[in-house]
Short mmCIF file of C-alpha atoms in Angstrom, two decimals:
data_model
loop_
_atom_site.label_atom_id
_atom_site.label_comp_id
_atom_site.label_asym_id
_atom_site.label_seq_id
_atom_site.Cartn_x
_atom_site.Cartn_y
_atom_site.Cartn_z
CA MET A 759 89.01 73.48 36.04
CA TYR A 760 90.24 69.80 35.58
CA SER A 761 90.05 69.51 31.88
CA HIS A 762 92.48 66.56 31.70
CA LEU A 763 91.21 64.46 34.55
CA PRO A 764 90.40 60.90 33.37
CA PRO A 765 87.57 58.76 34.73
CA LEU A 766 88.56 57.49 38.42
CA ASN A 767 87.59 53.86 37.63
CA ALA A 768 89.78 53.75 34.71
CA LEU A 769 92.73 55.04 36.85
CA ARG A 770 92.02 52.40 39.58
CA ALA A 771 92.05 49.77 36.98
CA PHE A 772 95.38 50.99 35.35
CA GLU A 773 97.05 51.29 38.75
CA ALA A 774 96.09 47.82 39.76
CA SER A 775 96.99 46.29 36.58
CA ALA A 776 100.36 48.10 36.41
CA ARG A 777 101.15 47.22 40.03
CA LEU A 778 100.23 43.48 39.60
CA MET A 779 101.22 43.26 35.88
CA SER A 780 97.83 41.43 35.21
CA PHE A 781 94.51 42.17 34.15
CA THR A 782 93.20 39.06 35.81
CA LEU A 783 94.75 39.92 39.21
CA ALA A 784 93.65 43.54 39.02
CA GLY A 785 90.02 42.29 38.31
CA LYS A 786 90.05 40.00 41.43
CA GLU A 787 91.29 42.87 43.52
CA LEU A 788 88.73 45.38 42.26
CA PHE A 789 85.91 42.58 42.33
CA VAL A 790 85.29 42.82 38.47
CA THR A 791 86.08 40.61 35.56
CA HIS A 792 89.22 40.48 33.47
CA GLY A 793 87.20 41.97 30.55
CA ALA A 794 86.01 45.02 32.73
CA ILE A 795 89.52 45.71 33.45
CA SER A 796 90.56 45.34 29.92
CA LYS A 797 87.75 47.74 28.79
CA GLN A 798 88.78 50.35 31.35
CA ILE A 799 92.34 50.27 30.18
CA ARG A 800 91.27 50.78 26.71
CA LEU A 801 89.06 53.81 27.79
CA LEU A 802 92.10 55.25 29.58
CA GLU A 803 94.32 54.84 26.62
CA ASP A 804 91.89 56.35 24.21
CA TYR A 805 91.48 59.25 26.81
CA VAL A 806 95.38 59.94 26.76
CA GLY A 807 95.75 59.15 23.13
CA MET A 808 98.70 56.57 23.47
CA PRO A 809 99.16 52.80 24.56
CA LEU A 810 100.07 52.36 28.15
CA PHE A 811 100.73 48.55 27.91
CA ILE A 812 102.42 46.24 25.63
CA ARG A 813 100.28 43.23 25.50
CA GLN A 814 102.35 40.15 25.19
CA HIS A 815 101.24 36.52 25.19
CA ARG A 816 100.12 35.84 28.82
CA SER A 817 101.99 38.86 30.09
CA LEU A 818 101.98 42.59 30.32
CA LYS A 819 104.56 45.26 30.06
CA LEU A 820 104.32 48.94 30.56
CA THR A 821 105.28 51.21 27.77
CA ASP A 822 107.76 54.15 28.65
CA GLU A 823 104.82 56.56 28.90
CA GLY A 824 102.82 53.94 30.97
CA GLU A 825 105.71 53.65 33.45
CA ARG A 826 105.92 57.39 33.92
CA TYR A 827 102.20 57.65 34.20
CA PHE A 828 101.89 54.72 36.73
CA ILE A 829 104.26 56.54 39.13
CA ASN A 830 102.34 59.70 39.18
CA VAL A 831 98.78 58.05 39.23
CA GLN A 832 99.75 55.73 42.01
CA ALA A 833 101.00 58.75 44.04
CA ALA A 834 97.83 60.70 43.37
CA LEU A 835 95.59 57.60 44.46
CA GLN A 836 97.50 57.30 47.55
CA THR A 837 97.07 60.93 48.38
CA LEU A 838 93.21 60.69 47.85
CA ASN A 839 93.15 57.58 49.96
CA ASN A 840 95.10 59.26 52.89
CA ALA A 841 92.98 62.42 52.76
CA THR A 842 89.82 60.34 52.82
CA SER A 843 91.03 58.03 55.58
CA ASP A 844 91.97 61.26 57.72
CA LEU A 845 88.59 62.80 57.10
CA ILE A 846 86.70 59.68 58.07
CA THR A 847 88.52 58.74 61.16
CA GLN A 848 89.19 62.19 62.81
CA PRO A 849 86.66 63.22 65.50
CA LEU A 850 84.05 65.53 64.23
CA ARG A 851 84.36 69.16 65.17
CA THR A 852 81.91 70.23 67.92
CA GLN A 853 79.44 72.45 66.49
CA THR A 854 76.77 74.56 68.32
CA LEU A 855 73.08 74.24 67.28
CA ALA A 856 71.14 77.15 68.81
CA ILE A 857 67.30 76.39 69.11
CA ASN A 858 64.49 78.48 70.55
CA VAL A 859 61.35 76.68 71.12
CA LEU A 860 57.93 77.37 72.73
CA PRO A 861 58.01 76.77 76.58
CA SER A 862 55.23 74.01 76.78
CA LEU A 863 56.71 72.31 73.64
CA THR A 864 60.16 72.23 75.35
CA ILE A 865 59.32 71.11 78.76
CA SER A 866 56.52 68.69 77.89
CA TRP A 867 57.70 67.16 74.68
CA LEU A 868 61.16 68.09 73.40
CA ILE A 869 63.55 67.82 76.29
CA PRO A 870 62.42 64.06 77.16
CA ARG A 871 63.44 63.26 73.55
CA MET A 872 66.58 65.24 73.12
CA GLU A 873 68.79 62.42 74.33
CA GLU A 874 68.09 60.37 71.29
CA PHE A 875 69.04 63.19 69.16
CA LYS A 876 72.26 63.72 71.01
CA SER A 877 73.14 60.09 70.71
CA ARG A 878 72.61 60.32 66.89
CA TYR A 879 74.66 63.46 66.59
CA PRO A 880 77.12 63.63 69.39
CA HIS A 881 79.35 66.29 67.73
CA LEU A 882 76.43 68.79 67.99
CA TYR A 883 76.28 70.94 71.11
CA VAL A 884 72.54 71.92 71.50
CA ASP A 885 71.96 75.28 73.02
CA LEU A 886 68.21 75.11 73.90
CA SER A 887 66.14 78.13 74.91
CA ILE A 888 62.54 78.93 75.24
CA GLY A 889 60.48 81.72 74.01
CA ASP A 890 57.16 82.65 72.30
CA PHE A 891 58.17 86.06 70.96
CA GLU A 892 58.20 86.92 67.24
CA VAL A 893 61.62 85.84 65.78
CA ASP A 894 63.94 88.24 64.02
CA PHE A 895 67.01 86.36 62.87
CA ASN A 896 68.80 89.56 62.07
CA LYS A 897 68.68 90.26 65.91
CA VAL A 898 68.90 86.93 67.56
CA ASN A 899 71.64 84.17 67.09
CA TYR A 900 69.45 81.16 66.50
CA ASP A 901 69.82 78.46 63.94
CA ILE A 902 66.20 77.20 64.43
CA ALA A 903 62.92 78.46 66.06
CA ILE A 904 59.70 76.73 66.54
CA ARG A 905 56.51 78.76 66.98
CA SER A 906 52.76 78.35 66.91
CA SER A 907 50.56 80.88 65.12
CA THR A 908 47.21 81.37 63.20
CA THR A 909 49.28 83.07 60.38
CA VAL A 910 52.49 82.03 58.55
CA PRO A 911 55.38 83.91 60.15
CA LYS A 912 57.38 86.29 58.02
CA ALA A 913 61.11 87.25 57.49
CA ALA A 914 62.28 83.57 57.70
CA ASN A 915 62.28 80.37 55.88
CA VAL A 916 59.20 78.65 57.21
CA MET A 917 58.30 74.94 57.28
CA THR A 918 54.78 73.88 58.54
CA LEU A 919 55.29 71.16 61.25
CA MET A 920 51.67 70.23 61.91
CA ASP A 921 48.38 71.52 62.77
CA GLU A 922 47.22 71.94 66.30
CA ASP A 923 44.93 69.08 67.00
CA LEU A 924 43.29 69.39 70.43
CA CYS A 925 41.47 66.75 72.58
CA LEU A 926 39.43 67.09 75.68
CA VAL A 927 41.02 65.44 78.68
CA CYS A 928 40.61 65.47 82.44
CA ALA A 929 41.65 63.34 85.48
CA SER A 930 39.93 60.01 85.84
CA GLU A 931 37.66 61.09 88.89
CA LEU A 932 36.16 63.84 86.83
CA ALA A 933 35.54 61.70 83.72
CA GLU A 934 33.13 59.57 85.93
CA GLN A 935 31.00 62.84 86.39
CA LEU A 936 30.79 63.41 82.63
CA GLN A 937 27.77 61.28 81.33
CA THR A 938 26.53 63.59 78.73
CA LEU A 939 28.12 66.40 76.74
CA ASP A 940 26.14 69.02 78.61
CA ASP A 941 27.86 67.95 81.82
CA ILE A 942 30.75 69.99 80.64
CA ASN A 943 28.88 72.98 81.90
CA SER A 944 29.16 71.61 85.41
CA MET A 945 32.97 71.57 85.14
CA THR A 946 35.68 74.21 85.50
CA LEU A 947 37.12 75.02 82.06
CA LEU A 948 40.85 75.10 82.18
CA GLN A 949 41.71 77.77 79.66
CA HIS A 950 44.90 78.85 77.79
CA THR A 951 44.93 82.47 78.51
CA THR A 952 46.64 83.44 75.21
CA ARG A 953 43.90 81.50 73.34
CA PRO A 954 40.75 82.49 75.26
CA GLY A 955 38.54 81.59 72.16
CA LEU A 956 39.40 77.83 72.05
CA TRP A 957 36.73 76.61 74.21
CA GLN A 958 33.92 78.47 72.29
CA LEU A 959 35.27 77.06 68.99
CA TRP A 960 35.41 73.61 70.41
CA ALA A 961 31.72 73.91 71.69
CA ASN A 962 30.60 75.23 68.29
CA SER A 963 32.17 72.15 66.62
CA MET A 964 30.37 69.90 69.03
CA GLY A 965 27.02 71.66 68.97
CA LEU A 966 27.12 72.52 72.69
CA GLU A 967 26.02 75.76 74.24
CA LEU A 968 28.47 76.75 76.96
CA THR A 969 26.97 78.19 80.01
CA THR A 970 29.42 77.53 82.66
CA GLU A 971 31.20 80.70 84.39
CA LYS A 972 33.70 78.50 86.08
CA LYS A 973 37.09 79.03 84.52
CA PHE A 974 40.66 78.87 85.52
CA GLY A 975 43.41 80.33 83.22
CA VAL A 976 47.07 79.46 82.70
CA GLU A 977 49.55 80.76 80.25
CA HIS A 978 51.12 77.54 78.83
CA PHE A 979 49.88 74.11 77.69
CA TYR A 980 52.36 72.48 80.35
CA MET A 981 50.78 74.32 83.13
CA LEU A 982 47.30 73.44 81.65
CA SER A 983 48.17 69.69 81.58
CA GLN A 984 49.46 69.88 85.22
CA ALA A 985 46.08 71.54 86.29
CA ALA A 986 44.16 68.81 84.54
CA VAL A 987 46.25 66.07 86.30
CA SER A 988 45.33 67.77 89.49
CA GLY A 989 41.68 67.40 88.96
CA MET A 990 41.04 71.19 88.71
CA GLY A 991 38.83 70.87 85.63
CA VAL A 992 38.75 69.74 81.97
CA ALA A 993 41.09 71.05 79.46
CA LEU A 994 41.79 71.28 75.65
CA ILE A 995 45.32 70.09 75.03
CA PRO A 996 47.24 69.01 72.00
CA ARG A 997 47.41 65.16 72.17
CA PHE A 998 51.09 64.98 71.44
CA PHE A 999 51.94 67.16 74.44
CA ILE A 1000 50.15 64.44 76.76
CA GLU A 1001 50.79 61.09 75.25
CA ASP A 1002 52.66 60.06 78.48
CA GLU A 1003 49.93 61.17 80.78
CA LEU A 1004 47.20 59.41 78.75
CA LYS A 1005 49.40 56.32 78.77
CA SER A 1006 49.81 56.45 82.62
CA GLY A 1007 46.25 57.15 83.10
CA LYS A 1008 47.02 60.50 84.88
CA LEU A 1009 44.67 62.01 82.16
CA VAL A 1010 41.89 60.32 80.25
CA LEU A 1011 39.54 61.19 77.49
CA PRO A 1012 36.06 61.58 78.84
CA PHE A 1013 33.18 60.00 76.73
CA GLY A 1014 35.50 57.58 75.13
CA ALA A 1015 37.84 57.87 72.26
CA ASP A 1016 35.26 57.75 69.41
CA PHE A 1017 33.73 60.91 70.88
CA ASN A 1018 37.04 62.62 71.40
CA ALA A 1019 37.81 63.05 67.74
CA LYS A 1020 40.37 65.72 66.96
CA PHE A 1021 39.42 69.25 67.02
CA THR A 1022 41.72 71.31 64.91
CA SER A 1023 42.43 74.76 66.46
CA PRO A 1024 43.32 77.82 64.20
CA TYR A 1025 46.92 77.41 65.27
CA ARG A 1026 49.65 75.68 63.38
CA TYR A 1027 53.26 74.80 64.36
CA TYR A 1028 55.98 76.28 62.34
CA LEU A 1029 59.73 75.61 62.09
CA LEU A 1030 61.71 78.81 61.36
CA THR A 1031 65.29 79.23 60.16
CA PRO A 1032 67.19 82.26 58.67
CA LYS A 1033 66.54 83.08 55.14
CA SER A 1034 69.01 81.24 52.96
CA SER A 1035 69.08 79.01 49.97
CA ASN A 1036 71.11 76.53 51.61
CA LEU A 1037 70.62 75.11 55.20
CA PRO A 1038 73.78 73.97 57.04
CA LEU A 1039 74.09 70.23 57.77
CA LYS A 1040 73.62 70.64 61.49
CA VAL A 1041 70.20 72.43 60.90
CA GLN A 1042 69.02 69.98 58.28
CA SER A 1043 69.98 67.09 60.66
CA PHE A 1044 67.84 68.49 63.40
CA ILE A 1045 64.86 69.08 60.86
CA ASP A 1046 65.07 65.64 59.58
CA TRP A 1047 65.03 64.18 63.16
CA LEU A 1048 62.19 66.54 64.15
CA LEU A 1049 60.01 65.59 61.22
CA GLU A 1050 60.43 61.95 62.13
CA LEU A 1051 59.10 62.52 65.59
CA PHE A 1052 56.17 64.69 64.28
CA ALA A 1053 55.18 62.26 61.56
CA PRO A 1054 52.43 60.50 63.56
CA TYR A 1055 50.82 63.94 64.12
CA ARG A 1056 50.80 65.56 60.75
CA HIS A 1057 47.88 65.56 58.45
CA GLU A 1058 48.14 63.78 55.15
#
């Protein structure tokens, strides 16, 4: 398309030299040596197949062809400069980024961190909604969705964010009653109702036989953490959901941190985008930011 477009550095060297009538002054302006400018001019002259300067003793003079070329090159470089300046200085056009995220992940973790994303990308208007339904990007107008599942979602571009590492937590007053692992059977098990088998999987990994019949079920991890903070029982919750509660002491890890090793559930967290070979910049910006946040929780 641009079969006669010469190297940009050579054009810049030519324009500065022709304007200043000096290779030395052109080099100072472009922060290169006299020799570098001379080399670029020779490169350009070889490219166009004719001399552009008459090199005199301690002076330069443009050839007739060089004078005509200088006028056009200077105008073209000024056009490029103005276009770039306008692009850089104009306010970025506001774009909408539609995100649909799991309810507990949104309430407990994402919303408290969204201000940092907004400050980094002020031109993006975030339309954040919650949901845990199967996403069909042909029917919903989302740029991004985040889901947890035991299988890889289909009909979308899929990126694994992290495994679901659970830890045993409770209020501090209940932790005092847990002296041995079997004491779990004296507690109410706070249960995620859509994942009823997690307690048994955890018990199997710990070599514990669960005998308690005391259970209390809630639908989301956010509700589960609130029930645990209230002292209603013990819960299995992803640690990243409850970092703030652990730091404040509202929740504690019974038996000590060494015991409370991570238990990986069958669930993983996935980031979904519409099927496409290229992601819009606004989507890639959110993904990059999200991966930074999830980095401490991702398995190597």
